[in-house]
PDB file of C-alpha atoms in Angstrom:
ATOM      1  CA  UNK A   1       5.634  15.238  -9.273  1.00  0.00           C
ATOM      2  CA  UNK A   2       9.096  15.652  -7.647  1.00  0.00           C
ATOM      3  CA  UNK A   3      11.194  12.698  -6.567  1.00  0.00           C
ATOM      4  CA  UNK A   4      14.448  12.765  -4.583  1.00  0.00           C
ATOM      5  CA  UNK A   5      16.168   9.913  -6.452  1.00  0.00           C
ATOM      6  CA  UNK A   6      15.738   7.624  -9.437  1.00  0.00           C
ATOM      7  CA  UNK A   7      13.103   5.535  -7.664  1.00  0.00           C
ATOM      8  CA  UNK A   8       9.509   6.524  -7.036  1.00  0.00           C
ATOM      9  CA  UNK A   9       8.689   6.218  -3.338  1.00  0.00           C
ATOM     10  CA  UNK A  10       5.039   6.126  -2.428  1.00  0.00           C
ATOM     11  CA  UNK A  11       2.750   5.247   0.480  1.00  0.00           C
ATOM     12  CA  UNK A  12      -0.855   4.179   0.779  1.00  0.00           C
ATOM     13  CA  UNK A  13      -2.652   5.099   4.005  1.00  0.00           C
ATOM     14  CA  UNK A  14      -5.442   2.572   4.317  1.00  0.00           C
ATOM     15  CA  UNK A  15      -7.406   0.383   6.743  1.00  0.00           C
ATOM     16  CA  UNK A  16      -8.177  -3.318   7.109  1.00  0.00           C
ATOM     17  CA  UNK A  17     -11.773  -2.485   8.085  1.00  0.00           C
ATOM     18  CA  UNK A  18     -14.203  -3.243   5.233  1.00  0.00           C
ATOM     19  CA  UNK A  19     -17.418  -1.972   6.837  1.00  0.00           C
ATOM     20  CA  UNK A  20     -16.907   1.790   6.562  1.00  0.00           C
ATOM     21  CA  UNK A  21     -19.062   2.204   3.471  1.00  0.00           C
ATOM     22  CA  UNK A  22     -17.869   3.945   0.275  1.00  0.00           C
ATOM     23  CA  UNK A  23     -14.435   4.762   1.727  1.00  0.00           C
ATOM     24  CA  UNK A  24     -13.708   1.092   2.372  1.00  0.00           C
ATOM     25  CA  UNK A  25     -15.067   0.162  -1.047  1.00  0.00           C
ATOM     26  CA  UNK A  26     -12.755   2.741  -2.642  1.00  0.00           C
ATOM     27  CA  UNK A  27      -9.718   1.350  -0.834  1.00  0.00           C
ATOM     28  CA  UNK A  28     -10.569  -2.225  -1.829  1.00  0.00           C
ATOM     29  CA  UNK A  29     -11.091  -1.167  -5.449  1.00  0.00           C
ATOM     30  CA  UNK A  30      -7.738   0.593  -5.499  1.00  0.00           C
ATOM     31  CA  UNK A  31      -5.849  -2.444  -4.174  1.00  0.00           C
ATOM     32  CA  UNK A  32      -7.616  -4.679  -6.673  1.00  0.00           C
ATOM     33  CA  UNK A  33      -6.993  -2.463  -9.706  1.00  0.00           C
ATOM     34  CA  UNK A  34      -3.471  -1.211  -8.947  1.00  0.00           C
ATOM     35  CA  UNK A  35      -1.907  -4.362  -7.490  1.00  0.00           C
ATOM     36  CA  UNK A  36      -0.475  -5.668 -10.765  1.00  0.00           C
ATOM     37  CA  UNK A  37       1.036  -2.329 -11.735  1.00  0.00           C
ATOM     38  CA  UNK A  38       2.522  -1.822  -8.263  1.00  0.00           C
ATOM     39  CA  UNK A  39       4.165  -5.228  -8.359  1.00  0.00           C
ATOM     40  CA  UNK A  40       5.673  -4.590 -11.800  1.00  0.00           C
ATOM     41  CA  UNK A  41       7.205  -1.331 -10.559  1.00  0.00           C
ATOM     42  CA  UNK A  42       8.664  -2.870  -7.407  1.00  0.00           C
ATOM     43  CA  UNK A  43       9.924  -6.055  -9.029  1.00  0.00           C
ATOM     44  CA  UNK A  44      11.826  -3.931 -11.523  1.00  0.00           C
ATOM     45  CA  UNK A  45      13.331  -1.755  -8.803  1.00  0.00           C
ATOM     46  CA  UNK A  46      11.648   1.400 -10.115  1.00  0.00           C
ATOM     47  CA  UNK A  47       9.457   2.078  -7.082  1.00  0.00           C
ATOM     48  CA  UNK A  48       9.368   1.531  -3.348  1.00  0.00           C
ATOM     49  CA  UNK A  49       5.981   1.107  -1.729  1.00  0.00           C
ATOM     50  CA  UNK A  50       5.092   1.346   1.978  1.00  0.00           C
ATOM     51  CA  UNK A  51       1.617   0.716   3.421  1.00  0.00           C
ATOM     52  CA  UNK A  52       0.460   2.756   6.407  1.00  0.00           C
ATOM     53  CA  UNK A  53      -2.504   2.641   8.785  1.00  0.00           C
ATOM     54  CA  UNK A  54      -3.921   5.576  10.708  1.00  0.00           C
ATOM     55  CA  UNK A  55      -4.108   5.063  14.465  1.00  0.00           C
ATOM     56  CA  UNK A  56      -5.022   7.370  17.340  1.00  0.00           C
ATOM     57  CA  UNK A  57      -4.574   7.157  21.100  1.00  0.00           C
ATOM     58  CA  UNK A  58      -6.896   7.369  24.081  1.00  0.00           C
ATOM     59  CA  UNK A  59      -6.137  10.101  26.667  1.00  0.00           C
ATOM     60  CA  UNK A  60      -4.907   8.529  29.884  1.00  0.00           C
ATOM     61  CA  UNK A  61      -7.856   9.833  31.904  1.00  0.00           C
ATOM     62  CA  UNK A  62     -10.265   7.813  29.732  1.00  0.00           C
ATOM     63  CA  UNK A  63      -8.341   4.556  29.364  1.00  0.00           C
ATOM     64  CA  UNK A  64     -10.605   2.627  31.700  1.00  0.00           C
ATOM     65  CA  UNK A  65     -13.782   3.635  29.862  1.00  0.00           C
ATOM     66  CA  UNK A  66     -15.690   1.160  27.746  1.00  0.00           C
ATOM     67  CA  UNK A  67     -14.957   3.184  24.625  1.00  0.00           C
ATOM     68  CA  UNK A  68     -11.184   2.985  25.053  1.00  0.00           C
ATOM     69  CA  UNK A  69     -11.140  -0.635  26.162  1.00  0.00           C
ATOM     70  CA  UNK A  70     -13.233  -1.613  23.156  1.00  0.00           C
ATOM     71  CA  UNK A  71     -11.337   0.377  20.566  1.00  0.00           C
ATOM     72  CA  UNK A  72      -7.728   0.336  21.789  1.00  0.00           C
ATOM     73  CA  UNK A  73      -4.815  -2.019  22.427  1.00  0.00           C
ATOM     74  CA  UNK A  74      -1.722  -1.661  24.620  1.00  0.00           C
ATOM     75  CA  UNK A  75      -3.723   0.080  27.356  1.00  0.00           C
ATOM     76  CA  UNK A  76      -5.129   2.867  25.178  1.00  0.00           C
ATOM     77  CA  UNK A  77      -1.994   3.696  23.205  1.00  0.00           C
ATOM     78  CA  UNK A  78      -3.300   2.625  19.768  1.00  0.00           C
ATOM     79  CA  UNK A  79      -6.953   2.833  18.748  1.00  0.00           C
ATOM     80  CA  UNK A  80      -9.323   2.578  15.786  1.00  0.00           C
ATOM     81  CA  UNK A  81     -13.038   3.432  15.549  1.00  0.00           C
ATOM     82  CA  UNK A  82     -15.620   0.715  16.126  1.00  0.00           C
ATOM     83  CA  UNK A  83     -16.516  -0.611  12.634  1.00  0.00           C
ATOM     84  CA  UNK A  84     -20.263  -0.579  13.279  1.00  0.00           C
ATOM     85  CA  UNK A  85     -20.138   2.420  15.636  1.00  0.00           C
ATOM     86  CA  UNK A  86     -21.989   0.223  18.113  1.00  0.00           C
ATOM     87  CA  UNK A  87     -20.100  -1.127  21.131  1.00  0.00           C
ATOM     88  CA  UNK A  88     -22.776  -3.729  21.716  1.00  0.00           C
ATOM     89  CA  UNK A  89     -22.477  -5.743  18.505  1.00  0.00           C
ATOM     90  CA  UNK A  90     -20.150  -6.798  15.714  1.00  0.00           C
ATOM     91  CA  UNK A  91     -16.417  -6.258  15.639  1.00  0.00           C
ATOM     92  CA  UNK A  92     -14.473  -3.966  17.955  1.00  0.00           C
ATOM     93  CA  UNK A  93     -12.067  -1.204  17.065  1.00  0.00           C
ATOM     94  CA  UNK A  94      -9.223  -3.010  18.824  1.00  0.00           C
ATOM     95  CA  UNK A  95      -9.649  -5.944  16.421  1.00  0.00           C
ATOM     96  CA  UNK A  96      -9.100  -3.527  13.551  1.00  0.00           C
ATOM     97  CA  UNK A  97      -5.936  -2.155  15.220  1.00  0.00           C
ATOM     98  CA  UNK A  98      -4.553  -5.683  15.614  1.00  0.00           C
ATOM     99  CA  UNK A  99      -5.258  -6.521  11.973  1.00  0.00           C
ATOM    100  CA  UNK A 100      -3.730  -3.245  10.813  1.00  0.00           C
ATOM    101  CA  UNK A 101      -0.647  -4.131  12.869  1.00  0.00           C
ATOM    102  CA  UNK A 102      -0.541  -7.606  11.311  1.00  0.00           C
ATOM    103  CA  UNK A 103      -0.618  -6.142   7.804  1.00  0.00           C
ATOM    104  CA  UNK A 104       2.187  -3.737   8.649  1.00  0.00           C
ATOM    105  CA  UNK A 105       4.238  -6.683   9.883  1.00  0.00           C
ATOM    106  CA  UNK A 106       3.394  -8.725   6.792  1.00  0.00           C
ATOM    107  CA  UNK A 107       4.967  -5.954   4.727  1.00  0.00           C
ATOM    108  CA  UNK A 108       8.029  -5.839   6.977  1.00  0.00           C
ATOM    109  CA  UNK A 109       8.541  -9.596   6.818  1.00  0.00           C
ATOM    110  CA  UNK A 110       7.925  -9.663   3.055  1.00  0.00           C
ATOM    111  CA  UNK A 111      10.438  -6.838   2.623  1.00  0.00           C
ATOM    112  CA  UNK A 112      13.042  -8.692   4.677  1.00  0.00           C
ATOM    113  CA  UNK A 113      12.513 -11.774   2.515  1.00  0.00           C
ATOM    114  CA  UNK A 114      13.118  -9.799  -0.669  1.00  0.00           C
ATOM    115  CA  UNK A 115       9.454  -9.897  -1.738  1.00  0.00           C
ATOM    116  CA  UNK A 116       7.985  -6.548  -0.627  1.00  0.00           C
ATOM    117  CA  UNK A 117       5.330  -6.793  -3.354  1.00  0.00           C
ATOM    118  CA  UNK A 118       3.776  -9.750  -1.485  1.00  0.00           C
ATOM    119  CA  UNK A 119       1.901  -7.212   0.676  1.00  0.00           C
ATOM    120  CA  UNK A 120      -0.406  -6.522  -2.269  1.00  0.00           C
ATOM    121  CA  UNK A 121      -1.246 -10.230  -2.510  1.00  0.00           C
ATOM    122  CA  UNK A 122      -1.933 -10.397   1.218  1.00  0.00           C
ATOM    123  CA  UNK A 123      -4.119  -7.291   1.210  1.00  0.00           C
ATOM    124  CA  UNK A 124      -6.109  -8.541  -1.780  1.00  0.00           C
ATOM    125  CA  UNK A 125      -6.501 -12.100  -0.469  1.00  0.00           C
ATOM    126  CA  UNK A 126      -7.463 -10.901   2.988  1.00  0.00           C
ATOM    127  CA  UNK A 127     -10.216  -8.677   1.621  1.00  0.00           C
ATOM    128  CA  UNK A 128     -11.568 -11.599  -0.412  1.00  0.00           C
ATOM    129  CA  UNK A 129     -11.240 -14.358   2.186  1.00  0.00           C
ATOM    130  CA  UNK A 130     -11.578 -12.582   5.540  1.00  0.00           C
ATOM    131  CA  UNK A 131     -14.364 -10.060   5.073  1.00  0.00           C
ATOM    132  CA  UNK A 132     -16.236  -8.529   8.003  1.00  0.00           C
ATOM    133  CA  UNK A 133     -19.380  -8.723   5.942  1.00  0.00           C
ATOM    134  CA  UNK A 134     -19.050 -12.506   5.846  1.00  0.00           C
ATOM    135  CA  UNK A 135     -18.048 -12.707   9.534  1.00  0.00           C
ATOM    136  CA  UNK A 136     -14.598 -14.047   8.624  1.00  0.00           C
ATOM    137  CA  UNK A 137     -12.483 -11.129   9.835  1.00  0.00           C
ATOM    138  CA  UNK A 138     -10.294 -13.043  12.281  1.00  0.00           C
ATOM    139  CA  UNK A 139      -6.806 -13.959  13.399  1.00  0.00           C
ATOM    140  CA  UNK A 140      -7.215 -17.517  12.114  1.00  0.00           C
ATOM    141  CA  UNK A 141      -8.210 -16.357   8.637  1.00  0.00           C
ATOM    142  CA  UNK A 142      -5.355 -13.844   8.499  1.00  0.00           C
ATOM    143  CA  UNK A 143      -2.807 -16.465   9.507  1.00  0.00           C
ATOM    144  CA  UNK A 144      -4.074 -18.772   6.768  1.00  0.00           C
ATOM    145  CA  UNK A 145      -3.428 -16.029   4.222  1.00  0.00           C
ATOM    146  CA  UNK A 146       0.078 -15.447   5.612  1.00  0.00           C
ATOM    147  CA  UNK A 147       0.853 -19.151   5.315  1.00  0.00           C
ATOM    148  CA  UNK A 148      -0.561 -19.357   1.779  1.00  0.00           C
ATOM    149  CA  UNK A 149       1.936 -16.720   0.639  1.00  0.00           C
ATOM    150  CA  UNK A 150       4.904 -18.606   2.076  1.00  0.00           C
ATOM    151  CA  UNK A 151       5.732 -15.903   4.612  1.00  0.00           C
ATOM    152  CA  UNK A 152       7.015 -16.715   8.105  1.00  0.00           C
ATOM    153  CA  UNK A 153       4.108 -16.592  10.554  1.00  0.00           C
ATOM    154  CA  UNK A 154       6.608 -16.757  13.425  1.00  0.00           C
ATOM    155  CA  UNK A 155       8.312 -13.571  12.212  1.00  0.00           C
ATOM    156  CA  UNK A 156       4.996 -11.805  11.696  1.00  0.00           C
ATOM    157  CA  UNK A 157       3.909 -12.629  15.263  1.00  0.00           C
ATOM    158  CA  UNK A 158       7.272 -11.540  16.683  1.00  0.00           C
ATOM    159  CA  UNK A 159       6.930  -8.232  14.831  1.00  0.00           C
ATOM    160  CA  UNK A 160       3.406  -7.686  16.215  1.00  0.00           C
ATOM    161  CA  UNK A 161       4.363  -8.101  19.860  1.00  0.00           C
ATOM    162  CA  UNK A 162       1.784  -8.300  22.653  1.00  0.00           C
ATOM    163  CA  UNK A 163      -1.332  -6.104  22.141  1.00  0.00           C
ATOM    164  CA  UNK A 164      -2.285  -6.576  25.803  1.00  0.00           C
ATOM    165  CA  UNK A 165       1.025  -5.317  27.180  1.00  0.00           C
ATOM    166  CA  UNK A 166       1.156  -2.002  29.038  1.00  0.00           C
ATOM    167  CA  UNK A 167       3.976  -0.878  26.782  1.00  0.00           C
ATOM    168  CA  UNK A 168       4.671   0.911  23.525  1.00  0.00           C
ATOM    169  CA  UNK A 169       4.571  -0.987  20.248  1.00  0.00           C
ATOM    170  CA  UNK A 170       7.451   0.150  18.027  1.00  0.00           C
ATOM    171  CA  UNK A 171       5.583  -0.502  14.765  1.00  0.00           C
ATOM    172  CA  UNK A 172       2.436   1.417  15.717  1.00  0.00           C
ATOM    173  CA  UNK A 173       4.365   4.238  17.396  1.00  0.00           C
ATOM    174  CA  UNK A 174       6.177   4.754  14.084  1.00  0.00           C
ATOM    175  CA  UNK A 175       2.808   4.944  12.319  1.00  0.00           C
ATOM    176  CA  UNK A 176       1.652   7.686  14.675  1.00  0.00           C
ATOM    177  CA  UNK A 177       4.863   9.620  14.019  1.00  0.00           C
ATOM    178  CA  UNK A 178       4.497   9.273  10.249  1.00  0.00           C
ATOM    179  CA  UNK A 179       0.942  10.638  10.345  1.00  0.00           C
ATOM    180  CA  UNK A 180       2.331  14.032  11.381  1.00  0.00           C
ATOM    181  CA  UNK A 181       3.201  16.350   8.504  1.00  0.00           C
ATOM    182  CA  UNK A 182       6.725  17.533   7.882  1.00  0.00           C
ATOM    183  CA  UNK A 183       8.048  20.191   5.530  1.00  0.00           C
ATOM    184  CA  UNK A 184       5.653  20.702   2.644  1.00  0.00           C
ATOM    185  CA  UNK A 185       3.823  17.484   3.490  1.00  0.00           C
ATOM    186  CA  UNK A 186       0.671  17.906   5.558  1.00  0.00           C
ATOM    187  CA  UNK A 187      -0.754  15.640   8.237  1.00  0.00           C
ATOM    188  CA  UNK A 188      -2.469  12.471   7.066  1.00  0.00           C
ATOM    189  CA  UNK A 189      -6.017  12.789   8.357  1.00  0.00           C
ATOM    190  CA  UNK A 190      -8.309  10.944   5.945  1.00  0.00           C
ATOM    191  CA  UNK A 191      -8.514   7.540   4.314  1.00  0.00           C
ATOM    192  CA  UNK A 192      -7.505   6.627   1.754  1.00  0.00           C
ATOM    193  CA  UNK A 193      -4.489   8.875   1.187  1.00  0.00           C
ATOM    194  CA  UNK A 194      -1.722   8.279  -1.321  1.00  0.00           C
ATOM    195  CA  UNK A 195       1.637   9.995  -0.790  1.00  0.00           C
ATOM    196  CA  UNK A 196       4.079   9.996  -3.708  1.00  0.00           C
ATOM    197  CA  UNK A 197       7.596  11.291  -3.035  1.00  0.00           C
ATOM    198  CA  UNK A 198       6.329  13.163   0.035  1.00  0.00           C
ATOM    199  CA  UNK A 199       3.458  14.836  -1.826  1.00  0.00           C
ATOM    200  CA  UNK A 200      -0.128  13.897  -0.972  1.00  0.00           C
ATOM    201  CA  UNK A 201      -2.113  12.813  -4.005  1.00  0.00           C
ATOM    202  CA  UNK A 202      -5.881  13.056  -4.045  1.00  0.00           C
ATOM    203  CA  UNK A 203      -8.341  11.620  -6.523  1.00  0.00           C
ATOM    204  CA  UNK A 204      -7.322   7.951  -6.302  1.00  0.00           C
ATOM    205  CA  UNK A 205     -10.758   6.518  -7.045  1.00  0.00           C
ATOM    206  CA  UNK A 206      -9.438   4.465  -9.960  1.00  0.00           C
ATOM    207  CA  UNK A 207      -6.063   3.326 -11.176  1.00  0.00           C
ATOM    208  CA  UNK A 208      -6.089   4.831 -14.736  1.00  0.00           C
ATOM    209  CA  UNK A 209      -5.158   8.287 -13.401  1.00  0.00           C
ATOM    210  CA  UNK A 210      -2.428   6.725 -11.265  1.00  0.00           C
ATOM    211  CA  UNK A 211      -1.088   4.759 -14.215  1.00  0.00           C
ATOM    212  CA  UNK A 212      -0.706   8.065 -16.045  1.00  0.00           C
ATOM    213  CA  UNK A 213       0.902   9.648 -12.976  1.00  0.00           C
ATOM    214  CA  UNK A 214       3.462   6.827 -12.803  1.00  0.00           C
ATOM    215  CA  UNK A 215       4.080   6.968 -16.532  1.00  0.00           C
ATOM    216  CA  UNK A 216       2.126   3.893 -17.647  1.00  0.00           C
ATOM    217  CA  UNK A 217       0.354   3.806 -20.989  1.00  0.00           C
ATOM    218  CA  UNK A 218      -2.852   1.891 -21.684  1.00  0.00           C
ATOM    219  CA  UNK A 219      -6.517   2.034 -20.777  1.00  0.00           C
ATOM    220  CA  UNK A 220      -6.734  -1.255 -18.868  1.00  0.00           C
ATOM    221  CA  UNK A 221      -8.890  -3.063 -21.439  1.00  0.00           C
ATOM    222  CA  UNK A 222      -6.459  -4.386 -24.028  1.00  0.00           C
ATOM    223  CA  UNK A 223      -3.257  -6.338 -24.388  1.00  0.00           C
ATOM    224  CA  UNK A 224       0.165  -4.999 -23.406  1.00  0.00           C
ATOM    225  CA  UNK A 225       1.461  -2.512 -20.838  1.00  0.00           C
ATOM    226  CA  UNK A 226       4.194   0.062 -21.377  1.00  0.00           C
ATOM    227  CA  UNK A 227       6.070   2.267 -18.959  1.00  0.00           C
ATOM    228  CA  UNK A 228       8.356   5.057 -20.141  1.00  0.00           C
ATOM    229  CA  UNK A 229       7.935   3.754 -23.680  1.00  0.00           C
ATOM    230  CA  UNK A 230       9.136   0.272 -22.681  1.00  0.00           C
ATOM    231  CA  UNK A 231       7.006  -2.844 -23.019  1.00  0.00           C
ATOM    232  CA  UNK A 232       7.181  -3.972 -19.384  1.00  0.00           C
ATOM    233  CA  UNK A 233       4.530  -6.684 -19.642  1.00  0.00           C
ATOM    234  CA  UNK A 234       4.359  -8.428 -23.014  1.00  0.00           C
ATOM    235  CA  UNK A 235       6.347  -7.989 -26.236  1.00  0.00           C
ATOM    236  CA  UNK A 236       6.381  -5.521 -29.111  1.00  0.00           C
ATOM    237  CA  UNK A 237       4.424  -6.491 -32.205  1.00  0.00           C
ATOM    238  CA  UNK A 238       4.853  -3.830 -34.822  1.00  0.00           C
ATOM    239  CA  UNK A 239       4.152  -0.602 -32.966  1.00  0.00           C
ATOM    240  CA  UNK A 240       2.066  -2.177 -30.201  1.00  0.00           C
ATOM    241  CA  UNK A 241       2.946  -3.894 -26.941  1.00  0.00           C
ATOM    242  CA  UNK A 242       1.150  -7.233 -26.922  1.00  0.00           C
ATOM    243  CA  UNK A 243       0.589  -9.022 -23.618  1.00  0.00           C
ATOM    244  CA  UNK A 244      -1.907  -9.651 -20.793  1.00  0.00           C
ATOM    245  CA  UNK A 245      -2.396  -6.033 -19.768  1.00  0.00           C
ATOM    246  CA  UNK A 246      -3.366  -2.696 -21.319  1.00  0.00           C
ATOM    247  CA  UNK A 247      -2.766  -1.722 -24.980  1.00  0.00           C
ATOM    248  CA  UNK A 248       0.374   0.304 -25.523  1.00  0.00           C
ATOM    249  CA  UNK A 249       0.488   3.730 -27.087  1.00  0.00           C
ATOM    250  CA  UNK A 250       3.149   4.588 -29.599  1.00  0.00           C
ATOM    251  CA  UNK A 251       6.597   4.783 -28.092  1.00  0.00           C
ATOM    252  CA  UNK A 252       6.911   8.537 -28.528  1.00  0.00           C
ATOM    253  CA  UNK A 253       3.564   9.072 -26.878  1.00  0.00           C
ATOM    254  CA  UNK A 254       4.491   6.755 -24.003  1.00  0.00           C
ATOM    255  CA  UNK A 255       7.557   8.856 -23.287  1.00  0.00           C
ATOM    256  CA  UNK A 256       5.413  11.948 -23.232  1.00  0.00           C
ATOM    257  CA  UNK A 257       2.940  10.414 -20.773  1.00  0.00           C
ATOM    258  CA  UNK A 258       5.807   9.620 -18.413  1.00  0.00           C
ATOM    259  CA  UNK A 259       7.097  13.194 -18.337  1.00  0.00           C
ATOM    260  CA  UNK A 260       5.563  13.855 -14.910  1.00  0.00           C
ATOM    261  CA  UNK A 261       7.815  11.242 -13.341  1.00  0.00           C
ATOM    262  CA  UNK A 262      11.054  11.741 -15.314  1.00  0.00           C
ATOM    263  CA  UNK A 263      13.969  13.043 -13.291  1.00  0.00           C
ATOM    264  CA  UNK A 264      16.819  15.366 -14.118  1.00  0.00           C
ATOM    265  CA  UNK A 265      20.491  15.033 -13.369  1.00  0.00           C
ATOM    266  CA  UNK A 266      21.648  16.341 -10.001  1.00  0.00           C
ATOM    267  CA  UNK A 267      24.341  18.926  -9.439  1.00  0.00           C
ATOM    268  CA  UNK A 268      27.033  16.335 -10.054  1.00  0.00           C
ATOM    269  CA  UNK A 269      25.337  14.981 -13.158  1.00  0.00           C
ATOM    270  CA  UNK A 270      25.135  11.492 -11.640  1.00  0.00           C
ATOM    271  CA  UNK A 271      21.384  11.052 -11.737  1.00  0.00           C
ATOM    272  CA  UNK A 272      19.834   9.667 -14.923  1.00  0.00           C
ATOM    273  CA  UNK A 273      16.309  10.644 -15.967  1.00  0.00           C
ATOM    274  CA  UNK A 274      13.958   7.946 -14.713  1.00  0.00           C
ATOM    275  CA  UNK A 275      12.613   6.887 -18.114  1.00  0.00           C
ATOM    276  CA  UNK A 276      16.146   6.742 -19.511  1.00  0.00           C
ATOM    277  CA  UNK A 277      17.011   4.355 -16.693  1.00  0.00           C
ATOM    278  CA  UNK A 278      13.939   2.207 -17.322  1.00  0.00           C
ATOM    279  CA  UNK A 279      14.713   1.834 -21.015  1.00  0.00           C
ATOM    280  CA  UNK A 280      18.380   1.099 -20.306  1.00  0.00           C
ATOM    281  CA  UNK A 281      17.479  -1.535 -17.710  1.00  0.00           C
ATOM    282  CA  UNK A 282      14.988  -3.136 -20.081  1.00  0.00           C
ATOM    283  CA  UNK A 283      17.670  -3.437 -22.776  1.00  0.00           C
ATOM    284  CA  UNK A 284      19.997  -5.107 -20.243  1.00  0.00           C
ATOM    285  CA  UNK A 285      17.296  -7.444 -18.952  1.00  0.00           C
ATOM    286  CA  UNK A 286      17.146  -5.874 -15.477  1.00  0.00           C
ATOM    287  CA  UNK A 287      13.374  -5.439 -15.414  1.00  0.00           C
ATOM    288  CA  UNK A 288      12.827  -9.087 -16.227  1.00  0.00           C
ATOM    289  CA  UNK A 289      13.667 -10.127 -12.644  1.00  0.00           C
TER     290      UNK A 289
END
């Protein structure tokens, strides 16, 4: 998997809706299983994560129809499908758009505060506490989760803007732009989609395959967790990494498993291989932040 610099940059295209059947269940399972690994990577400065949410627009000629008014905000500019596919009951698509926007702004505010990994906590807590299935999918519930994470609700609301305004929303307009493919990267058309260093990755049903893709070792059932042959969560005991996560492989084998994500020096020789950087940072205490 190519990467343009020493840091893995990846995106998850997802949805706050939890009533879309197996697809929603898959997205929730991914957030639950990969959250800890994602936070380790970002805390150590080895990865940069950005969440995204697919949105579509309503053609101007149809903006006064019930379908557009039920599923869109900002006068038809940003829309999401009705969760129950029934305009007469349950939640409306425009409620999903607003929540998607809130979660985008949570990430922006968390990033500005130096805690970008807090998005994973919000996404996980929201799915647990504010489920559509339990009729708790609401602004009030979402704001409680924001407050519980110590993030500024005022900044989140300022970022969201006015969903009733007949005007563009900068955050959602950027999402629509990012959905369009560029270069070797195709359009994002399905959920969930994971994009790693501008390459779409498919087959994200469980995190073990992603742990291998990112260079992690361990099967998720044991003690410690290694990355690039470094014990990133726990401590070495003999030849094993002992800690609260997955059992470590031998160091040589860990390096081999990370080969897909190791970089090579650029033309000027200034770029260190990724795993070399990880091990060097670990020795200097950088990844303990």
